[in-house]
PDB file of C-alpha atoms in Angstrom:
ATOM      1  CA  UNK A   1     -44.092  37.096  23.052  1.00 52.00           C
ATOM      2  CA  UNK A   2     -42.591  39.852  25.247  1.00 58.00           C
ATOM      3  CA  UNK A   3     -41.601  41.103  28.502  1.00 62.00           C
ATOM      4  CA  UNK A   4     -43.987  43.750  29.872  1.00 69.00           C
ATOM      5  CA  UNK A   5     -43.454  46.276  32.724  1.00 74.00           C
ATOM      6  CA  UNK A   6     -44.622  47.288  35.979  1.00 78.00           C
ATOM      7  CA  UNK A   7     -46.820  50.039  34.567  1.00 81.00           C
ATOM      8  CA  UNK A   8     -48.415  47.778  31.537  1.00 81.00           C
ATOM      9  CA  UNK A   9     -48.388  44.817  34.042  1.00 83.00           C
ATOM     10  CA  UNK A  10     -51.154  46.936  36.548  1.00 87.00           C
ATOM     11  CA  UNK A  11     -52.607  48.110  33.480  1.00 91.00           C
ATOM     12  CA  UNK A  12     -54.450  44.292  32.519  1.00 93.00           C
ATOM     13  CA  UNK A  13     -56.877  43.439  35.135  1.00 91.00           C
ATOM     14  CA  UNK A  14     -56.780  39.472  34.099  1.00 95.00           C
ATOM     15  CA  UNK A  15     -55.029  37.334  32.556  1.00 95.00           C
ATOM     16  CA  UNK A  16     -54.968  33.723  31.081  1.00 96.00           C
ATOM     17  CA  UNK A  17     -52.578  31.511  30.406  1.00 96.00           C
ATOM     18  CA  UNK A  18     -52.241  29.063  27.046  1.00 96.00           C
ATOM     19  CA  UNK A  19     -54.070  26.230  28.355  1.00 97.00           C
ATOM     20  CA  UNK A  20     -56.862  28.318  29.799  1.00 96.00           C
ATOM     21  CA  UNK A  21     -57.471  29.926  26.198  1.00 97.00           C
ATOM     22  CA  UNK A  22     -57.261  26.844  24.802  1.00 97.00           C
ATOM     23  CA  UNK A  23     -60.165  25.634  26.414  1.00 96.00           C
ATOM     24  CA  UNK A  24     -62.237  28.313  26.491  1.00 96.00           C
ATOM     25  CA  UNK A  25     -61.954  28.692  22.113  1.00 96.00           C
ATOM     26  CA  UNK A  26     -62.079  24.583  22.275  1.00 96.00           C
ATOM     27  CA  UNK A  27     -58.880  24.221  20.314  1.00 97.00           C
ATOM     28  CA  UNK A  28     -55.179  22.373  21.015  1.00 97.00           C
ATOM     29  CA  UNK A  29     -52.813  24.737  22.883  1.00 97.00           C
ATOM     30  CA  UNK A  30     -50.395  24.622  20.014  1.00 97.00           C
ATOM     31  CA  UNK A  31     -53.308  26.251  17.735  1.00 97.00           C
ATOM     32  CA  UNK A  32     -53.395  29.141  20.300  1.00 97.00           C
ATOM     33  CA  UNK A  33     -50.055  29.392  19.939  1.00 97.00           C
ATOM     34  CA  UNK A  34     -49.912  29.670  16.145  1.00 97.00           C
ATOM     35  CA  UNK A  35     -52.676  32.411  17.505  1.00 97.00           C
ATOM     36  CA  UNK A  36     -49.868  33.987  19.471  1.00 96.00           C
ATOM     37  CA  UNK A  37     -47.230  33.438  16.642  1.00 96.00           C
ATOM     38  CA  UNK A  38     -49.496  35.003  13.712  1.00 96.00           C
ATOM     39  CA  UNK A  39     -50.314  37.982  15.894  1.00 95.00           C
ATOM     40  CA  UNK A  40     -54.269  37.526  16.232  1.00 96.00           C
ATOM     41  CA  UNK A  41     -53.617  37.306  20.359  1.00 97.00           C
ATOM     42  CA  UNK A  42     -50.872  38.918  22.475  1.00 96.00           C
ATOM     43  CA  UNK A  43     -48.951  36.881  25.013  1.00 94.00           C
ATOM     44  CA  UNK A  44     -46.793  37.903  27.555  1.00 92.00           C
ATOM     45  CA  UNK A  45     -44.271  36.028  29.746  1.00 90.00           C
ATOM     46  CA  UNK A  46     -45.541  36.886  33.616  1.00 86.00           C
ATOM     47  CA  UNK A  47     -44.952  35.661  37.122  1.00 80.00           C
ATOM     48  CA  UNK A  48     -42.344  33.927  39.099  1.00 80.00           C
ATOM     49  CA  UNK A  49     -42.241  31.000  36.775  1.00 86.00           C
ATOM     50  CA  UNK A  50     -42.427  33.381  32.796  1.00 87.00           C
ATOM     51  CA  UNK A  51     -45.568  31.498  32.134  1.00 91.00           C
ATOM     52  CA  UNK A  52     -47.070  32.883  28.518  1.00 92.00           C
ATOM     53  CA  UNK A  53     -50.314  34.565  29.861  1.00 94.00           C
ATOM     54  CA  UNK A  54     -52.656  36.510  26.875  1.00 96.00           C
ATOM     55  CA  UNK A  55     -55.307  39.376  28.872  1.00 97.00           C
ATOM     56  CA  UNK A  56     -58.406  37.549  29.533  1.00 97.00           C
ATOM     57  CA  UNK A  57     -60.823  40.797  28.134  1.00 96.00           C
ATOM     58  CA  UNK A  58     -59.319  39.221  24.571  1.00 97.00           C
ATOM     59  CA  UNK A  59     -61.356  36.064  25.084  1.00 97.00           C
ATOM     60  CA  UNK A  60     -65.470  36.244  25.190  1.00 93.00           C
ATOM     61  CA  UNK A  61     -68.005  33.805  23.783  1.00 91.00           C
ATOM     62  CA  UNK A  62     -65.530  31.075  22.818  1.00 93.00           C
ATOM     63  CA  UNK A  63     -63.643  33.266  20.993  1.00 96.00           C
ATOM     64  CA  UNK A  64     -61.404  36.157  20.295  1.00 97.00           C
ATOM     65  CA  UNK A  65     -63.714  39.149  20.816  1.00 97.00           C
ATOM     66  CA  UNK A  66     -64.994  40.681  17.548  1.00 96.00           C
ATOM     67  CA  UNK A  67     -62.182  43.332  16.555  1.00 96.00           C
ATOM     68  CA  UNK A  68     -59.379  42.908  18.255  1.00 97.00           C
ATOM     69  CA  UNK A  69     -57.096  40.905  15.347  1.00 96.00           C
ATOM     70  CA  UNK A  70     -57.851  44.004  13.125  1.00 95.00           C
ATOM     71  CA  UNK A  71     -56.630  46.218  15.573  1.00 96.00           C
ATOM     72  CA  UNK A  72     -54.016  44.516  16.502  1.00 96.00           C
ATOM     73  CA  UNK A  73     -52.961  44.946  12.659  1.00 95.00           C
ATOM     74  CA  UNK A  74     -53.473  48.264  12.436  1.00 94.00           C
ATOM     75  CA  UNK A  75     -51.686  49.250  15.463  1.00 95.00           C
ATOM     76  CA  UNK A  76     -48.323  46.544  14.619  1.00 94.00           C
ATOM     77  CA  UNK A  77     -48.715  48.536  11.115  1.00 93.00           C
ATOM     78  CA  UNK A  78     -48.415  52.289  12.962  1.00 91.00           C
ATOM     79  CA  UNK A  79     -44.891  50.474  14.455  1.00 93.00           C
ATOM     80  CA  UNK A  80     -46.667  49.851  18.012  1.00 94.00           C
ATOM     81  CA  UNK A  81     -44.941  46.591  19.569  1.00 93.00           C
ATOM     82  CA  UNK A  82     -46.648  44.177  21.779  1.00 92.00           C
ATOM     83  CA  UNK A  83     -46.007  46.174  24.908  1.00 91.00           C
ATOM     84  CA  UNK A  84     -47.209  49.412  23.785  1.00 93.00           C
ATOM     85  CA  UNK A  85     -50.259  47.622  22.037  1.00 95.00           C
ATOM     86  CA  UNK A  86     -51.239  46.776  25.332  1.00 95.00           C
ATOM     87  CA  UNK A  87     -50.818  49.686  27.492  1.00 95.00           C
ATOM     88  CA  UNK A  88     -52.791  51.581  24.454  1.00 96.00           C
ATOM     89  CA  UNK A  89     -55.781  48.707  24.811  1.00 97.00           C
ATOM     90  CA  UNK A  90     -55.597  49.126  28.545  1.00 96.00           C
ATOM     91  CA  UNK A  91     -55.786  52.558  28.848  1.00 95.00           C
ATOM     92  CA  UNK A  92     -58.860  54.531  29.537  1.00 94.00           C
ATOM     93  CA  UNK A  93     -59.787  56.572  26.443  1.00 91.00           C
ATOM     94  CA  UNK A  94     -62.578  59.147  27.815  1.00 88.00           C
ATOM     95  CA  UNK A  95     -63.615  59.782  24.126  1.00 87.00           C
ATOM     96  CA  UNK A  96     -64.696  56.227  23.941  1.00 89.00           C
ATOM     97  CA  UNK A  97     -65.032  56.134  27.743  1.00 89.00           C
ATOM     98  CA  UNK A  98     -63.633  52.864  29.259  1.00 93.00           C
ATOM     99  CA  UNK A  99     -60.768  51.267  27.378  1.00 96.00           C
ATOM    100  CA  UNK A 100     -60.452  50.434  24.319  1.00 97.00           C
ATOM    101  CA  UNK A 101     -60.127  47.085  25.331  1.00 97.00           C
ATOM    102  CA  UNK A 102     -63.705  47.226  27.056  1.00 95.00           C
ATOM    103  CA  UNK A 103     -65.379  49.100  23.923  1.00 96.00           C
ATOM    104  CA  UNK A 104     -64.100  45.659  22.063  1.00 96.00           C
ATOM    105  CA  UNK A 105     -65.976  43.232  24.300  1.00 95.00           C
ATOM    106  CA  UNK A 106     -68.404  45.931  24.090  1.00 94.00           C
ATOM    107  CA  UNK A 107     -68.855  45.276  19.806  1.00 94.00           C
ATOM    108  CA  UNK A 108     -67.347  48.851  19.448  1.00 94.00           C
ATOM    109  CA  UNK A 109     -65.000  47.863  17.284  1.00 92.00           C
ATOM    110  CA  UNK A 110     -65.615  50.481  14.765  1.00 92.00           C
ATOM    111  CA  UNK A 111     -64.791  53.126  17.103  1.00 93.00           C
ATOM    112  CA  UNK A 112     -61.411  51.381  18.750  1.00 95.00           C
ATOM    113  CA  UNK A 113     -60.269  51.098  14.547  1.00 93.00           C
ATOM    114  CA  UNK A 114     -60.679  54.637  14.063  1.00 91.00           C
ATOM    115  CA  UNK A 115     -58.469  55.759  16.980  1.00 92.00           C
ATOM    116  CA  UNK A 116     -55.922  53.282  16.188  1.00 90.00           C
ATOM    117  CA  UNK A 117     -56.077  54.789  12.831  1.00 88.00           C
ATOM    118  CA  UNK A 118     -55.943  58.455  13.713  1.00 88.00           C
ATOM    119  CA  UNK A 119     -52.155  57.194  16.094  1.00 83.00           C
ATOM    120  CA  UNK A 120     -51.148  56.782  12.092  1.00 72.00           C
ATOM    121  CA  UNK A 121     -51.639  60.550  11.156  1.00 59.00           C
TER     122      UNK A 121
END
C-alpha cells in the first residue's frame, strides 16, 4: 500500500476500492487484502478520507485480468515499487499501442512480459 502522486494519480482512469473488488471476484474483503498484501493487486491510499482504492482495468470477468500478477513480479523483481509499477502500466506504450495496462485486459499479456523484461537489461 502506498501513496501515489499527482502525475500517477491522473495517470489511472478508475479506480475501486476493497469492498468493490471484493464483490466483483465474489470473495471476503480480507481475501482481497491478502491479494493486496501478497502483491497479486496494487492498492493505493486516495481521496480526502486515504481509502485503499486498487485501478479498476486490474479487475475483468470476476477476476484479476489474465497477466497482470506475473507482471507485477517481474517488474517488483527489476526494483520497480508500487508507484512506479503503476505509472509504467498506465502509460501509453506506442509499440504495444495503448497501455500496457489495456494490452492486459486485452489478453496481450505476452507482449506487456516482454517489455517488463527488456526494463531488466
Amino acid at each position: 500500500m502506498t501513496e501515489i502522486d499527482a502525475k500517477t494519480e491522473a495517470l489511472v482512469p478508475d479506480w475501486l476500492t476493497l469492498p468493490d473488488i471484493a464483490e466483483a471476484l465474489d470473495v471476503e474483503v480480507t481475501r482481497v487484502r491478502q491479494l493486496v498484501k501478497e502483491g497479486q493487486l496494487i492498492a493505493v491510499r486516495r481521496g480526502e478520507n486515504r481509502v485503499l482504492q486498487v485501478p479498476s482495468a486490474f479487475i475483468g470477468e470476476g477476476r484479476i485480468v489474465k497477466g497482470l500478477v506475473g507482471t507485477l513480479t517481474l517488474l517488483r523483481d527489476d526494483g520497480f515499487t508500487d508507484e512506479e509499477m503503476l505509472e509504467w502500466l498506465f502509460t501509453p506504450d506506442d509499440s504495444l499501442p495503448g497501455t500496457p495496462a489495456d494490452a492486459l485486459r486485452e489478453n496481450r499479456g505476452t507482449e506487456v512480459k516482454r517489455r517488463a523484461q527488456a526494463l531488466a537489461v
